[in-house]
């Protein structure tokens, strides 16, 4: 089951113009088990103090890396350059 996929596409359509399967797939739903597992990883890493391997966490939504990375750079009070041509894609279309 696809959950939370296609949200950017679905939210950009006029109401009633999208297919029912896209509407269903694009709605994000809670998944308590996955949330618990992710939180355990974050908690364990946080517990490592200075050795925490997590530098930052960001939701990479419909905008992908071209949106998430500039937001992280800005939030860090830095400047940067991103060459999107060097990013690997799962779907080159």
mmCIF file of C-alpha atoms in Angstrom:
data_model
loop_
_atom_site.group_PDB
_atom_site.id
_atom_site.type_symbol
_atom_site.label_atom_id
_atom_site.label_comp_id
_atom_site.label_asym_id
_atom_site.label_seq_id
_atom_site.Cartn_x
_atom_site.Cartn_y
_atom_site.Cartn_z
ATOM 1 C CA UNK A 1 0.000 0.000 0.000
ATOM 2 C CA UNK A 2 1.364 3.403 -0.940
ATOM 3 C CA UNK A 3 0.978 5.849 1.915
ATOM 4 C CA UNK A 4 1.903 9.492 1.620
ATOM 5 C CA UNK A 5 3.217 9.122 -1.932
ATOM 6 C CA UNK A 6 2.096 11.628 -4.526
ATOM 7 C CA UNK A 7 1.097 14.211 -1.937
ATOM 8 C CA UNK A 8 2.771 17.056 -3.808
ATOM 9 C CA UNK A 9 1.057 16.120 -7.064
ATOM 10 C CA UNK A 10 -2.304 15.613 -5.410
ATOM 11 C CA UNK A 11 -2.161 18.899 -3.502
ATOM 12 C CA UNK A 12 -1.384 20.799 -6.713
ATOM 13 C CA UNK A 13 -4.529 19.570 -8.497
ATOM 14 C CA UNK A 14 -7.867 21.280 -8.407
ATOM 15 C CA UNK A 15 -10.314 19.650 -6.053
ATOM 16 C CA UNK A 16 -12.032 16.691 -7.703
ATOM 17 C CA UNK A 17 -9.617 16.525 -10.662
ATOM 18 C CA UNK A 18 -7.439 13.674 -9.381
ATOM 19 C CA UNK A 19 -7.978 9.936 -9.545
ATOM 20 C CA UNK A 20 -9.352 8.162 -6.485
ATOM 21 C CA UNK A 21 -6.239 5.956 -6.158
ATOM 22 C CA UNK A 22 -3.971 9.040 -6.130
ATOM 23 C CA UNK A 23 -6.200 10.683 -3.530
ATOM 24 C CA UNK A 24 -5.992 7.597 -1.307
ATOM 25 C CA UNK A 25 -2.228 7.106 -1.710
ATOM 26 C CA UNK A 26 -1.340 10.758 -1.156
ATOM 27 C CA UNK A 27 -2.926 11.032 2.294
ATOM 28 C CA UNK A 28 -0.341 10.488 4.995
ATOM 29 C CA UNK A 29 -1.454 8.125 7.725
ATOM 30 C CA UNK A 30 -0.004 7.270 11.079
ATOM 31 C CA UNK A 31 2.067 4.136 11.390
ATOM 32 C CA UNK A 32 2.735 3.772 15.130
ATOM 33 C CA UNK A 33 5.131 0.835 14.765
ATOM 34 C CA UNK A 34 7.406 2.601 12.283
ATOM 35 C CA UNK A 35 7.178 5.806 14.331
ATOM 36 C CA UNK A 36 8.261 3.867 17.437
ATOM 37 C CA UNK A 37 11.185 2.256 15.637
ATOM 38 C CA UNK A 38 12.376 5.558 14.192
ATOM 39 C CA UNK A 39 12.093 7.238 17.581
ATOM 40 C CA UNK A 40 14.162 4.447 19.156
ATOM 41 C CA UNK A 41 16.950 5.038 16.627
ATOM 42 C CA UNK A 42 16.852 8.792 17.234
ATOM 43 C CA UNK A 43 16.851 8.291 21.026
ATOM 44 C CA UNK A 44 19.817 5.915 20.909
ATOM 45 C CA UNK A 45 21.789 8.270 18.692
ATOM 46 C CA UNK A 46 20.887 11.221 20.938
ATOM 47 C CA UNK A 47 22.127 9.193 23.907
ATOM 48 C CA UNK A 48 25.587 9.021 22.322
ATOM 49 C CA UNK A 49 26.113 12.704 23.108
ATOM 50 C CA UNK A 50 29.092 14.082 21.206
ATOM 51 C CA UNK A 51 29.278 10.877 19.175
ATOM 52 C CA UNK A 52 25.720 11.243 17.850
ATOM 53 C CA UNK A 53 25.972 10.438 14.111
ATOM 54 C CA UNK A 54 22.846 12.478 13.275
ATOM 55 C CA UNK A 55 23.770 15.986 12.171
ATOM 56 C CA UNK A 56 20.216 16.951 11.173
ATOM 57 C CA UNK A 57 16.840 15.466 10.327
ATOM 58 C CA UNK A 58 14.591 16.863 7.628
ATOM 59 C CA UNK A 59 11.398 15.771 5.913
ATOM 60 C CA UNK A 60 12.208 15.279 2.235
ATOM 61 C CA UNK A 61 8.791 15.722 0.648
ATOM 62 C CA UNK A 62 7.624 16.371 -2.882
ATOM 63 C CA UNK A 63 10.341 18.973 -3.480
ATOM 64 C CA UNK A 64 13.014 16.340 -2.916
ATOM 65 C CA UNK A 65 16.640 17.198 -2.262
ATOM 66 C CA UNK A 66 16.364 20.393 -4.317
ATOM 67 C CA UNK A 67 14.040 21.706 -1.600
ATOM 68 C CA UNK A 68 15.284 19.960 1.555
ATOM 69 C CA UNK A 69 19.001 20.750 1.247
ATOM 70 C CA UNK A 70 18.605 24.517 0.675
ATOM 71 C CA UNK A 71 16.274 24.639 3.693
ATOM 72 C CA UNK A 72 18.889 22.874 5.839
ATOM 73 C CA UNK A 73 21.641 25.201 4.627
ATOM 74 C CA UNK A 74 19.483 28.252 5.363
ATOM 75 C CA UNK A 75 18.443 26.955 8.791
ATOM 76 C CA UNK A 76 22.119 26.398 9.574
ATOM 77 C CA UNK A 77 22.851 30.028 8.786
ATOM 78 C CA UNK A 78 25.164 29.055 5.958
ATOM 79 C CA UNK A 79 25.414 29.395 2.221
ATOM 80 C CA UNK A 80 25.997 26.631 -0.238
ATOM 81 C CA UNK A 81 25.763 25.287 -3.751
ATOM 82 C CA UNK A 82 23.898 22.188 -4.808
ATOM 83 C CA UNK A 83 24.553 20.579 -8.167
ATOM 84 C CA UNK A 84 21.357 18.562 -8.656
ATOM 85 C CA UNK A 85 22.894 16.897 -11.713
ATOM 86 C CA UNK A 86 25.170 14.963 -9.336
ATOM 87 C CA UNK A 87 22.275 13.588 -7.259
ATOM 88 C CA UNK A 88 21.313 10.004 -8.036
ATOM 89 C CA UNK A 89 17.721 9.559 -9.132
ATOM 90 C CA UNK A 90 15.531 6.508 -8.837
ATOM 91 C CA UNK A 91 13.337 7.746 -11.685
ATOM 92 C CA UNK A 92 15.178 9.873 -14.270
ATOM 93 C CA UNK A 93 11.966 11.006 -16.029
#
